[in-house]
XYZ file of C-alpha atoms in Angstrom:
774
model
C 27.929 -101.182 -8.258
C 27.529 -98.195 -5.949
C 25.210 -99.499 -3.260
C 24.389 -96.028 -1.979
C 22.440 -95.524 -5.200
C 20.051 -98.403 -4.534
C 19.645 -98.540 -0.750
C 16.686 -96.530 0.578
C 15.791 -95.689 4.171
C 12.653 -97.137 5.604
C 12.399 -94.177 7.902
C 13.827 -90.802 6.782
C 16.087 -88.785 9.044
C 14.909 -85.153 9.140
C 18.467 -83.784 8.686
C 17.374 -80.588 10.376
C 17.819 -82.089 13.878
C 21.043 -82.309 15.797
C 22.015 -85.900 14.871
C 20.654 -89.021 13.251
C 21.713 -90.860 16.434
C 18.725 -89.168 18.034
C 16.398 -90.500 15.331
C 17.101 -94.214 14.844
C 16.793 -95.124 11.180
C 15.746 -98.511 9.814
C 17.144 -99.521 6.435
C 15.942 -102.012 3.873
C 18.446 -104.040 1.853
C 18.314 -105.683 -1.568
C 17.860 -109.451 -1.686
C 21.156 -111.245 -1.403
C 22.968 -108.247 0.089
C 24.644 -108.659 3.417
C 24.807 -106.243 6.332
C 24.808 -102.597 5.284
C 27.740 -100.450 6.468
C 27.226 -96.833 7.446
C 29.530 -95.685 4.643
C 27.089 -97.109 2.086
C 24.170 -95.033 3.291
C 23.132 -92.322 0.784
C 23.462 -88.589 1.524
C 20.612 -86.139 1.068
C 21.209 -83.125 -1.254
C 21.592 -80.793 1.710
C 24.289 -83.068 3.137
C 26.070 -83.290 -0.190
C 26.186 -79.516 -0.628
C 27.503 -79.069 2.898
C 30.314 -81.535 2.216
C 31.646 -79.691 -0.837
C 34.991 -77.995 -0.421
C 35.428 -74.291 -1.107
C 35.008 -73.241 -4.749
C 38.566 -72.026 -5.163
C 39.923 -75.364 -3.918
C 38.278 -77.091 -6.883
C 39.410 -74.324 -9.250
C 43.010 -74.799 -8.137
C 42.706 -78.579 -8.536
C 40.827 -78.880 -11.818
C 41.146 -75.565 -13.720
C 44.377 -73.744 -12.808
C 43.926 -71.335 -15.742
C 40.325 -70.497 -14.851
C 40.233 -67.887 -12.081
C 36.877 -67.922 -10.278
C 35.959 -64.462 -9.027
C 33.233 -62.601 -7.170
C 31.633 -59.229 -7.819
C 30.921 -57.640 -4.461
C 29.979 -54.488 -2.646
C 32.864 -52.963 -0.719
C 30.615 -51.866 2.139
C 29.398 -55.427 2.714
C 32.903 -56.836 2.376
C 34.532 -54.364 4.758
C 31.674 -54.108 7.239
C 30.304 -57.667 7.446
C 32.723 -60.245 8.870
C 30.570 -63.233 7.835
C 30.277 -61.928 4.282
C 34.037 -61.363 4.081
C 34.850 -64.813 5.461
C 32.698 -66.568 2.835
C 34.092 -64.417 0.004
C 37.700 -64.949 1.070
C 37.252 -68.699 1.480
C 35.634 -69.321 -1.901
C 36.961 -66.938 -4.537
C 40.285 -66.140 -6.207
C 39.486 -62.664 -7.551
C 37.245 -59.770 -6.496
C 35.532 -57.110 -8.615
C 34.076 -54.082 -6.834
C 30.536 -53.152 -7.790
C 30.799 -49.352 -7.658
C 33.792 -48.349 -5.526
C 36.216 -47.898 -8.437
C 33.901 -46.153 -10.895
C 34.384 -42.610 -12.152
C 31.318 -41.170 -10.443
C 32.388 -42.620 -7.094
C 36.045 -41.613 -7.209
C 36.312 -38.403 -9.271
C 35.322 -35.305 -7.313
C 33.855 -32.050 -8.598
C 37.318 -30.548 -9.063
C 38.743 -33.606 -10.828
C 40.684 -34.898 -7.834
C 40.325 -38.560 -6.835
C 38.760 -39.665 -3.550
C 40.259 -43.100 -2.911
C 39.460 -43.664 0.753
C 37.098 -46.572 0.092
C 39.405 -48.079 -2.509
C 42.304 -47.990 -0.045
C 40.222 -49.590 2.702
C 39.186 -52.355 0.317
C 42.733 -53.025 -0.866
C 43.877 -53.190 2.729
C 41.145 -55.697 3.628
C 41.633 -58.117 0.699
C 44.164 -60.920 1.333
C 47.195 -60.611 -0.908
C 46.595 -64.015 -2.522
C 43.254 -62.833 -3.918
C 43.455 -60.911 -7.208
C 41.423 -57.759 -7.940
C 39.791 -56.891 -11.263
C 39.688 -53.152 -11.956
C 36.105 -52.131 -12.777
C 36.013 -49.761 -14.644
C 37.726 -46.849 -16.388
C 35.334 -45.657 -19.125
C 31.574 -46.219 -19.247
C 28.640 -44.232 -20.579
C 27.059 -44.064 -17.121
C 28.129 -43.638 -13.495
C 30.485 -40.900 -14.644
C 30.828 -37.660 -12.665
C 28.726 -35.831 -15.204
C 28.764 -32.486 -13.409
C 32.564 -32.392 -13.459
C 32.884 -33.525 -17.067
C 30.208 -31.124 -18.291
C 31.854 -28.268 -16.415
C 35.028 -28.859 -18.445
C 33.237 -28.280 -21.729
C 30.931 -25.536 -20.473
C 31.222 -22.127 -22.144
C 33.567 -19.564 -20.716
C 31.530 -17.232 -18.535
C 32.554 -13.569 -18.655
C 31.266 -11.443 -15.798
C 31.318 -7.666 -16.052
C 30.307 -6.307 -12.672
C 31.015 -3.541 -10.202
C 29.513 -5.708 -7.458
C 31.451 -7.846 -4.986
C 29.257 -10.760 -6.133
C 29.863 -12.688 -9.350
C 26.089 -13.007 -9.644
C 24.875 -16.229 -11.274
C 21.211 -15.304 -10.816
C 20.067 -13.527 -13.963
C 16.819 -12.006 -15.189
C 13.742 -12.719 -13.098
C 15.744 -15.005 -10.835
C 17.348 -11.788 -9.588
C 14.958 -8.836 -10.049
C 11.531 -10.371 -11.025
C 10.925 -7.432 -13.372
C 9.320 -9.546 -16.095
C 6.642 -10.751 -13.719
C 7.835 -14.314 -13.021
C 9.680 -15.990 -10.165
C 12.608 -16.929 -12.451
C 12.977 -20.389 -10.953
C 12.366 -19.626 -7.273
C 9.772 -21.971 -5.786
C 8.339 -22.357 -2.293
C 6.906 -25.060 -0.045
C 6.279 -25.974 3.592
C 3.430 -26.481 6.045
C 3.584 -22.824 7.044
C 3.713 -21.400 3.517
C 0.558 -19.570 2.406
C 1.535 -18.090 -0.955
C 4.329 -16.896 -3.221
C 3.519 -14.080 -5.635
C 5.184 -11.473 -7.835
C 4.017 -7.970 -6.886
C 4.314 -5.239 -9.524
C 5.326 -1.735 -8.382
C 6.196 -2.850 -4.839
C 9.969 -3.177 -5.242
C 12.327 -0.608 -3.746
C 12.802 1.040 -7.162
C 9.113 0.855 -8.053
C 9.425 -2.304 -10.145
C 8.334 -5.844 -9.349
C 9.480 -7.926 -6.398
C 8.713 -11.347 -4.944
C 6.347 -11.630 -1.974
C 6.421 -14.620 0.396
C 3.579 -14.968 2.884
C 3.378 -17.483 5.697
C 0.287 -18.541 7.621
C 1.128 -16.336 10.567
C -0.724 -18.173 13.322
C 1.435 -21.241 12.874
C 4.745 -19.384 12.756
C 7.498 -21.379 14.405
C 10.584 -22.980 12.919
C 12.153 -21.035 10.054
C 12.133 -24.102 7.755
C 8.339 -24.534 7.946
C 8.122 -22.107 5.010
C 10.907 -22.229 2.419
C 11.674 -20.580 -0.897
C 14.541 -22.087 -2.861
C 16.483 -21.843 -6.094
C 18.131 -24.967 -7.546
C 21.134 -24.657 -9.857
C 21.970 -26.934 -12.789
C 25.395 -27.712 -11.330
C 27.015 -27.853 -7.927
C 28.615 -24.934 -6.137
C 32.390 -25.022 -5.873
C 33.526 -26.458 -2.573
C 35.865 -24.396 -0.366
C 35.126 -21.127 -2.167
C 33.708 -17.897 -0.719
C 30.118 -17.177 -1.812
C 27.882 -14.196 -1.075
C 24.104 -14.015 -0.890
C 22.844 -10.428 -1.162
C 19.284 -9.160 -1.461
C 16.914 -6.337 -0.595
C 13.983 -7.077 1.680
C 11.275 -5.707 3.936
C 8.522 -7.311 6.004
C 4.953 -6.560 7.028
C 6.247 -7.049 10.575
C 8.905 -4.917 12.253
C 10.161 -8.132 13.900
C 10.410 -10.158 10.701
C 13.091 -12.812 10.202
C 14.486 -14.542 7.132
C 16.969 -17.373 7.354
C 19.439 -18.312 4.624
C 20.718 -21.873 4.105
C 22.068 -24.149 1.382
C 21.553 -27.865 0.639
C 21.570 -30.603 -1.995
C 18.293 -30.226 -3.850
C 17.881 -33.944 -4.585
C 18.523 -35.729 -1.287
C 18.204 -32.667 0.995
C 21.579 -33.434 2.546
C 24.776 -31.340 2.648
C 22.930 -28.621 4.541
C 24.599 -25.615 6.105
C 25.301 -21.902 5.847
C 22.522 -20.967 8.250
C 22.261 -17.233 8.884
C 19.264 -15.292 10.206
C 18.501 -11.731 9.085
C 16.313 -9.355 11.095
C 13.885 -7.872 8.559
C 12.120 -4.603 9.376
C 9.231 -2.876 7.664
C 11.414 -0.687 5.422
C 13.633 -1.742 2.539
C 17.216 -2.648 3.467
C 20.058 -4.561 1.819
C 21.184 -7.793 3.462
C 24.423 -9.675 2.785
C 26.040 -12.869 4.053
C 29.294 -14.631 3.130
C 29.923 -18.337 3.561
C 32.175 -21.211 2.509
C 30.828 -24.716 1.940
C 33.074 -27.783 2.147
C 30.438 -30.041 0.600
C 30.912 -31.244 -2.985
C 27.229 -31.492 -3.960
C 25.450 -28.275 -2.919
C 23.118 -27.034 -5.647
C 20.294 -25.208 -3.856
C 20.015 -21.972 -1.861
C 16.994 -21.302 0.360
C 15.360 -18.354 2.115
C 13.353 -19.707 5.053
C 10.426 -17.469 6.039
C 8.483 -19.529 8.581
C 9.709 -18.133 11.910
C 7.760 -14.876 12.249
C 4.291 -14.417 10.797
C 3.919 -11.959 7.956
C 4.640 -11.195 4.322
C 8.228 -10.786 3.135
C 9.076 -8.674 0.083
C 12.329 -9.621 -1.627
C 14.095 -8.013 -4.588
C 17.413 -7.727 -6.441
C 18.855 -11.028 -5.260
C 22.532 -11.514 -6.050
C 24.317 -14.791 -5.441
C 27.725 -16.031 -6.522
C 31.411 -16.201 -5.781
C 32.826 -13.300 -3.815
C 34.768 -10.768 -5.868
C 37.804 -9.417 -4.026
C 37.282 -5.683 -3.546
C 40.774 -4.971 -2.213
C 42.930 -6.010 -5.156
C 42.977 -7.286 -8.712
C 44.499 -10.692 -8.037
C 47.009 -11.459 -10.809
C 47.688 -14.937 -9.399
C 44.111 -16.073 -10.014
C 43.932 -19.075 -12.279
C 47.499 -20.246 -11.590
C 46.696 -22.629 -8.742
C 47.892 -20.349 -5.957
C 45.212 -21.933 -3.773
C 46.849 -25.301 -4.626
C 43.454 -27.019 -5.039
C 44.667 -28.513 -8.297
C 47.087 -30.608 -6.287
C 50.182 -28.861 -7.691
C 52.353 -25.855 -6.834
C 51.468 -24.130 -10.084
C 54.258 -21.753 -11.157
C 55.696 -21.401 -7.668
C 59.264 -22.640 -7.147
C 61.623 -22.880 -4.185
C 65.272 -23.213 -3.196
C 67.794 -22.730 -0.389
C 68.987 -24.303 2.900
C 68.163 -27.887 1.811
C 64.513 -26.945 2.203
C 61.607 -28.680 0.490
C 58.162 -27.687 -0.696
C 55.255 -29.983 -1.488
C 51.503 -29.888 -1.792
C 49.881 -31.049 1.432
C 47.784 -34.135 2.038
C 44.076 -33.685 1.412
C 42.052 -31.678 3.956
C 45.117 -29.864 5.308
C 44.418 -26.556 3.541
C 42.867 -23.449 5.031
C 39.142 -24.254 4.832
C 40.034 -26.301 1.756
C 41.626 -29.540 0.654
C 45.173 -28.503 -0.167
C 47.882 -26.000 0.712
C 51.632 -25.836 0.171
C 53.984 -27.159 2.865
C 57.381 -25.417 3.242
C 59.924 -27.379 5.292
C 63.035 -25.553 6.568
C 65.279 -28.171 8.224
C 67.572 -25.798 10.163
C 67.816 -22.184 11.348
C 69.282 -19.881 8.716
C 71.101 -16.545 8.883
C 68.013 -14.731 7.645
C 64.606 -15.329 6.106
C 66.094 -15.452 2.591
C 68.051 -18.641 3.391
C 65.035 -20.543 2.000
C 62.706 -18.973 -0.557
C 59.348 -19.745 -2.149
C 59.004 -17.642 -5.289
C 56.698 -16.675 -8.140
C 58.153 -14.987 -11.243
C 55.935 -12.886 -13.527
C 56.218 -12.569 -17.287
C 56.166 -8.761 -16.999
C 57.675 -6.536 -14.276
C 55.531 -4.732 -11.716
C 54.632 -1.112 -12.406
C 56.820 1.450 -10.656
C 54.771 3.696 -8.377
C 51.825 1.316 -8.077
C 50.683 -0.125 -4.759
C 50.240 -3.869 -4.523
C 48.735 -6.145 -1.880
C 50.133 -9.534 -0.866
C 47.710 -11.738 1.043
C 47.897 -15.341 2.206
C 47.061 -17.615 5.112
C 49.879 -19.360 6.976
C 50.719 -21.324 10.098
C 53.842 -22.896 11.568
C 54.701 -25.945 13.636
C 56.479 -23.582 16.048
C 54.890 -20.554 17.726
C 56.607 -17.168 17.142
C 58.441 -18.408 14.060
C 57.871 -16.484 10.877
C 58.034 -15.899 7.158
C 58.884 -12.792 5.161
C 57.439 -11.172 2.046
C 59.871 -9.667 -0.461
C 59.961 -8.580 -4.103
C 62.914 -9.029 -6.416
C 64.505 -8.545 -9.814
C 64.975 -12.126 -11.017
C 68.104 -11.235 -13.018
C 70.247 -9.300 -10.523
C 68.367 -10.373 -7.356
C 67.973 -6.813 -6.095
C 64.910 -6.545 -3.875
C 62.590 -4.389 -1.811
C 59.316 -4.440 0.106
C 60.575 -6.669 2.913
C 57.956 -7.420 5.565
C 57.997 -10.201 8.195
C 54.943 -12.023 9.561
C 55.023 -13.744 12.949
C 53.097 -17.036 12.896
C 51.616 -19.461 15.375
C 50.326 -23.011 15.131
C 46.910 -21.629 14.077
C 46.095 -20.241 10.648
C 46.888 -16.515 10.417
C 45.892 -14.030 7.712
C 49.053 -12.345 6.426
C 48.432 -9.125 4.480
C 50.757 -6.304 3.471
C 50.634 -3.323 1.123
C 53.759 -2.722 -0.938
C 54.546 0.113 -3.354
C 56.947 -0.789 -6.160
C 59.842 1.751 -6.420
C 62.389 -0.105 -8.566
C 62.495 -0.980 -12.231
C 62.262 -4.610 -13.409
C 60.818 -6.078 -10.217
C 59.283 -9.266 -11.602
C 59.337 -11.705 -8.694
C 57.598 -12.022 -5.328
C 58.875 -14.281 -2.545
C 57.745 -15.822 0.703
C 61.055 -16.328 2.532
C 61.026 -19.027 5.201
C 64.684 -19.765 5.985
C 65.160 -18.070 9.363
C 63.461 -20.590 11.651
C 63.721 -24.398 11.522
C 60.051 -25.253 11.162
C 57.374 -26.501 8.802
C 55.105 -23.826 7.354
C 51.685 -24.323 5.775
C 50.739 -21.585 3.282
C 47.451 -21.271 1.387
C 45.273 -18.980 -0.757
C 48.055 -16.675 -1.935
C 46.757 -13.537 -3.620
C 48.792 -10.675 -5.087
C 47.740 -7.735 -7.198
C 47.126 -4.052 -7.654
C 45.326 -2.411 -4.780
C 41.857 -1.170 -5.675
C 40.853 2.322 -4.682
C 38.080 2.258 -2.059
C 34.668 3.469 -3.141
C 33.885 6.873 -1.711
C 30.188 6.961 -2.513
C 27.298 4.612 -2.913
C 26.950 3.183 -6.402
C 24.342 1.171 -8.219
C 25.854 -2.242 -8.834
C 25.150 -4.119 -12.038
C 26.203 -7.399 -13.553
C 26.487 -8.526 -17.177
C 27.213 -12.162 -17.974
C 28.166 -13.418 -21.416
C 29.016 -16.954 -22.536
C 31.596 -18.049 -25.097
C 31.087 -21.709 -26.119
C 34.174 -23.881 -26.497
C 35.031 -25.222 -29.932
C 34.837 -28.938 -30.687
C 38.630 -29.151 -30.567
C 38.767 -27.355 -27.207
C 36.222 -29.793 -25.784
C 38.172 -32.719 -27.165
C 41.434 -31.509 -25.660
C 40.058 -30.885 -22.190
C 38.168 -34.200 -22.083
C 41.195 -36.198 -23.197
C 43.193 -34.511 -20.473
C 40.500 -35.428 -17.961
C 40.448 -39.036 -19.183
C 44.206 -39.326 -18.925
C 44.264 -37.775 -15.467
C 41.564 -40.180 -14.239
C 43.141 -43.342 -15.639
C 46.636 -42.291 -14.596
C 45.558 -41.355 -11.085
C 43.686 -44.585 -10.403
C 46.187 -46.918 -12.081
C 49.243 -45.429 -10.420
C 47.529 -45.313 -7.040
C 46.785 -49.048 -6.942
C 50.027 -50.001 -8.701
C 50.837 -53.713 -8.986
C 47.894 -54.711 -6.798
C 45.598 -54.740 -9.846
C 46.723 -56.387 -13.070
C 43.381 -56.925 -14.886
C 41.359 -53.873 -15.964
C 37.937 -53.309 -17.478
C 39.029 -50.360 -19.625
C 35.808 -49.751 -21.580
C 32.456 -51.003 -20.343
C 29.394 -51.554 -22.551
C 30.518 -49.662 -25.681
C 27.933 -51.210 -28.066
C 24.210 -50.430 -28.129
C 21.580 -53.155 -28.400
C 21.150 -52.203 -32.061
C 24.864 -52.870 -32.584
C 26.273 -49.332 -32.926
C 29.089 -47.578 -31.069
C 27.349 -46.029 -28.105
C 27.376 -42.221 -28.178
C 28.654 -41.992 -31.758
C 26.646 -41.117 -34.868
C 23.435 -40.691 -32.910
C 23.589 -44.114 -31.217
C 21.977 -43.555 -27.821
C 19.121 -46.062 -27.953
C 18.408 -49.044 -25.785
C 19.136 -49.439 -22.095
C 22.210 -50.069 -20.029
C 22.767 -53.212 -17.951
C 20.782 -51.686 -15.085
C 17.767 -51.055 -17.295
C 18.293 -47.284 -17.418
C 17.328 -45.570 -20.647
C 20.090 -44.039 -22.735
C 19.265 -40.400 -23.439
C 20.647 -38.385 -26.331
C 22.087 -34.982 -25.388
C 20.206 -31.811 -26.228
C 21.814 -29.044 -28.266
C 22.344 -27.078 -25.058
C 24.074 -30.105 -23.568
C 26.394 -30.362 -26.558
C 27.385 -26.731 -26.038
C 27.801 -27.290 -22.315
C 24.890 -24.990 -21.433
C 22.668 -27.607 -19.798
C 24.437 -29.404 -16.983
C 21.281 -31.368 -16.153
C 21.460 -33.314 -19.420
C 20.371 -36.935 -18.940
C 20.990 -36.772 -15.208
C 17.310 -37.381 -14.477
C 18.073 -41.042 -13.834
C 20.666 -40.087 -11.239
C 23.038 -42.368 -13.094
C 25.644 -39.923 -14.368
C 25.302 -40.535 -18.119
C 28.144 -39.109 -20.166
C 29.000 -40.243 -23.691
C 32.731 -39.798 -24.194
C 32.397 -40.845 -27.827
C 29.928 -38.047 -28.546
C 32.678 -35.476 -28.048
C 35.792 -37.507 -28.880
C 34.526 -39.785 -31.651
C 36.100 -43.215 -32.042
C 39.324 -41.822 -30.634
C 37.838 -42.132 -27.156
C 38.287 -45.901 -27.380
C 41.874 -45.910 -28.627
C 42.931 -43.218 -26.169
C 41.408 -45.054 -23.217
C 43.488 -48.131 -24.026
C 46.613 -46.100 -24.750
C 46.379 -44.384 -21.365
C 45.654 -47.682 -19.620
C 48.651 -49.345 -21.267
C 50.842 -46.382 -20.347
C 49.883 -46.084 -16.690
C 48.721 -49.512 -15.512
C 51.311 -51.805 -13.943
C 53.629 -53.653 -16.317
C 52.054 -56.866 -17.515
C 48.496 -55.695 -16.956
C 45.741 -57.268 -19.041
C 43.284 -54.820 -20.583
C 39.659 -55.801 -21.340
C 36.556 -54.585 -23.123
C 33.337 -55.636 -21.371
C 29.790 -56.012 -22.762
C 26.398 -57.562 -21.964
C 23.784 -59.636 -23.865
C 26.418 -61.237 -26.095
C 24.982 -64.709 -25.455
C 21.568 -63.692 -26.859
C 22.544 -61.108 -29.484
C 25.049 -62.510 -32.048
C 24.968 -59.263 -34.050
C 25.990 -57.287 -30.987
C 28.795 -59.777 -30.390
C 30.009 -59.282 -33.969
C 29.892 -55.488 -33.516
C 31.912 -55.758 -30.327
C 34.576 -57.834 -32.061
C 34.828 -55.179 -34.789
C 35.132 -52.556 -32.038
C 38.095 -54.474 -30.590
C 39.693 -54.810 -34.030
C 39.405 -51.061 -34.557
C 41.217 -50.336 -31.301
C 43.947 -52.861 -32.088
C 44.501 -51.424 -35.556
C 44.260 -47.689 -34.797
C 46.037 -47.084 -31.511
C 49.356 -45.258 -31.375
C 51.398 -48.232 -30.122
C 51.354 -49.857 -33.558
C 50.328 -53.217 -32.097
C 47.262 -55.001 -30.763
C 46.451 -53.404 -27.424
C 43.245 -55.136 -26.278
C 44.170 -58.238 -24.286
C 40.752 -59.606 -23.530
C 36.990 -59.517 -23.989
C 34.583 -59.752 -21.086
C 31.051 -61.066 -21.434
C 28.777 -60.227 -18.513
C 26.199 -63.047 -18.797
C 23.251 -61.858 -16.728
C 20.992 -64.753 -17.729
C 17.746 -66.373 -16.614
C 17.377 -70.071 -15.858
C 14.426 -70.422 -18.214
C 15.641 -68.156 -21.014
C 19.071 -69.432 -21.983
C 20.167 -72.505 -23.958
C 23.390 -74.465 -24.221
C 23.420 -73.803 -27.968
C 23.469 -70.037 -27.357
C 26.250 -70.296 -24.792
C 28.386 -72.613 -26.930
C 28.002 -70.379 -29.990
C 29.038 -67.256 -28.076
C 32.110 -68.881 -26.523
C 33.215 -70.339 -29.865
C 32.925 -66.919 -31.525
C 34.831 -65.249 -28.702
C 37.535 -67.922 -28.758
C 38.087 -67.304 -32.473
C 39.332 -63.778 -31.680
C 42.424 -65.223 -30.010
C 41.863 -62.865 -27.058
C 41.630 -63.736 -23.387
C 37.987 -64.389 -22.575
C 36.408 -63.695 -19.226
C 32.873 -64.039 -17.915
C 32.730 -60.877 -15.835
C 29.309 -60.666 -14.167
C 27.597 -64.074 -14.146
C 24.270 -64.519 -12.385
C 21.230 -66.691 -13.091
C 17.884 -65.089 -12.239
C 14.793 -67.099 -11.285
C 12.170 -64.348 -11.213
C 11.348 -64.807 -7.529
C 12.764 -64.561 -4.026
C 11.103 -67.842 -2.993
C 12.164 -70.396 -5.608
C 10.982 -73.989 -5.563
C 13.330 -76.954 -5.355
C 12.826 -77.475 -9.087
C 13.801 -73.863 -9.846
C 16.881 -74.144 -7.653
C 17.893 -77.305 -9.489
C 17.386 -75.588 -12.863
C 19.519 -72.645 -11.686
C 22.261 -75.054 -10.637
C 22.132 -76.750 -14.037
C 22.585 -73.409 -15.846
C 25.571 -72.433 -13.725
C 27.133 -75.840 -14.350
C 26.378 -75.662 -18.072
C 28.087 -72.258 -18.409
C 31.245 -73.430 -16.637
C 31.377 -76.598 -18.731
C 30.755 -74.725 -21.988
C 33.467 -72.216 -21.119
C 36.014 -74.976 -20.506
C 34.932 -76.863 -23.618
C 34.995 -73.923 -26.033
C 37.650 -71.530 -24.685
C 41.203 -72.901 -25.062
C 43.130 -73.002 -21.793
C 45.565 -70.326 -22.990
C 42.615 -67.934 -23.451
C 40.846 -68.737 -20.200
C 40.880 -65.675 -17.962
C 38.120 -66.905 -15.677
C 34.529 -66.520 -14.533
C 33.236 -63.998 -11.991
C 29.962 -64.560 -10.123
C 28.079 -61.275 -9.750
C 27.400 -60.694 -6.032
C 27.656 -63.231 -3.244
C 24.155 -63.901 -1.951
C 20.423 -63.360 -2.317
C 20.428 -61.050 0.703
C 18.283 -57.964 -0.078
C 21.180 -55.680 0.911
C 22.978 -56.838 -2.251
C 19.927 -56.354 -4.444
C 18.651 -52.888 -3.666
C 19.299 -51.814 -7.264
C 20.403 -54.868 -9.223
C 17.959 -57.794 -9.707
C 15.699 -56.531 -6.956
C 13.314 -59.201 -5.597
C 15.363 -61.950 -7.210
C 17.469 -64.901 -6.021
C 20.260 -65.196 -8.602
C 23.287 -66.198 -6.516
C 25.141 -69.174 -5.015
C 24.277 -68.339 -1.416
C 20.811 -67.626 -0.034
C 19.724 -64.552 1.917
C 21.260 -66.026 5.076
C 24.584 -66.857 3.362
C 23.869 -70.612 3.237
C 25.001 -72.579 0.181
C 22.335 -73.176 -2.457
C 22.007 -75.958 -5.005
C 23.794 -73.635 -7.433
C 26.933 -73.893 -5.303
C 27.102 -77.575 -6.196
C 26.477 -76.770 -9.860
C 29.439 -74.387 -10.005
C 31.766 -76.850 -8.281
C 30.653 -79.727 -10.521
C 31.084 -77.470 -13.562
C 34.649 -76.711 -12.508
C 35.462 -80.373 -11.874
C 33.637 -81.702 -14.923
C 31.861 -84.329 -12.833
C 29.471 -84.820 -9.941
C 31.896 -84.401 -7.066
C 29.380 -85.734 -4.564
C 29.586 -89.209 -6.081
C 32.808 -89.589 -4.146
C 31.148 -88.866 -0.803
C 30.279 -91.721 1.606
C 27.505 -92.175 4.100
C 29.731 -91.165 6.986
C 30.185 -87.722 5.476
C 26.823 -86.582 6.838
C 28.540 -85.894 10.146
C 30.394 -82.934 8.604
C 27.109 -81.060 8.361
C 26.884 -80.904 12.127
C 30.523 -80.387 13.107
């Protein structure tokens, strides 16, 4: 008989004080029982929970095949030492909440920003595994980038130096509307369209402030918000005609993100007189998410008349750049068609943020002084020779690690190596604009070179332009712009999206290498009504965060509406809508090709424990991938079930049935996102006990119904009930194993007992209470 089950204190110790020695306890004993030893005294629940070992110690002891993981936020893990210590001590695998998702990592140009991922990998102890989450989802994708890939080709016919993206009333207001310009601010009085007031006698826009309250420019603002972001590190021009009711009028230009009002910059103030004049300003933004331009009119009281607004990328007026589109700004992360040779030199694309006002440039390394510049050469060969008698311009930015060193421009016949047009540029350690006009005099000149072999140095070169010189305009002209759109075909969209998918999976997988061996390749592919999400009109239901799935409009399908389904701010993009069922097979093929050897590839889904039909549809989805991929063999290693459950809404029968069905697939089975909600942030003791029972039941059912060879493990979704972890997911809930102050809850005991298959605390003795206060 275990006496600590039948002996009861006559006077309870509060447990919350420093020691029971300070609160003498009197104990009653059963008839016939001798003196009671301290080891026979019972422990309170709080004492029992405190005496449990770390979770992963029990997992290693009782379930070596069952890896117990934690879903966590990288910011909390990296920035909170207490959080990290608890996570490291208790769990064998980590899954990042958002840090590895497409929308977080893929930038507007398709490059990968992996700073946070690298910091996380550096912080995680090497004996803790990492689960890759995730490659392909229908949400939290960089929608603006993906939609830009399938957008129609835009043809601009213009004699302006602005590739104007403001059309119709957004530019000239001639149809009597503002064309999308809107205004606001404490100092704004009105915004109107005035017929017959424009410089050419047509309509213009009039912005009036309150005059008496004139002060900061931003107190009255008029802005235009675009459907997609501006291109970072590119030259833009804002140009417009304006006049003011005041000779001392002022308008200020700026840009920003139109949703969160961040990424602000480009400030430039124009002095606006009482007669019509044309105003122009060039700028470069390094931000990735600018989508609004603003004219601030609050500084000087009056009415401002504005017309013929042009805004867009700057068109080079000096030359027709024939290198455009071949990555001669190196922002694609490659050298394009440029090649190099000579003097044991090397050329590579730079690290990010080393370019001239941009991310990337090319780095030319000459290891030793040469006899002349041509000892090391960086060259571009054209398909057709230059035209004899025509004048060309070469332009680029460059700098050197050594002051007064230099590079040389030359042109050449690539067959016999005869050349001409030699011109040297002296460089310093600061970026220098190198520009030279060259007239072709020889036949079959089809190569240009930047020779860098004379001085032992490292040269950075960026934004190379080369083309026919344009004749300068000798008289004022009326500029006009015509924009036409050519939609991409379904096959063109498919090709470019598959390339983007491959680039994303390859880039992430190769970057992390062997550090990650388990991958969530496709997340939530089945709708609640059991269809393939994004295929055959299946967009219904909600995702795991409760966000509505929105079907694309016809404009979205054609790539004309980049705002499609972005109202939720959740980056919805349905790969299957454009790629069909092939999106699933290709995702796994790319993952198998680029992930580390021996990696295990998973499909992940939610609500499988409560929706048997959805579970059956998911299994068919897995079968399709296994039977239709190009490897000729089964390619899906495992199935993940999220299991976001409630303590009062789930039964053992449901859990057992799901695990038995999953086990029958023969795949690895993993619980990927387990939490047990209680519907409150202040649960009662009874609710906490019920939560513990559900956690324990799920662990026991998993062990009972999933054969050991198929046990991949169970991941608890987030560490604690702290509000910082529940700003978006299960807000105002208490679903985790640790409370808001990172103290163990009753559920901690339930998980440990579920792992061990018994009540571990039955082995504790009365003396173990002291461990609570050590």
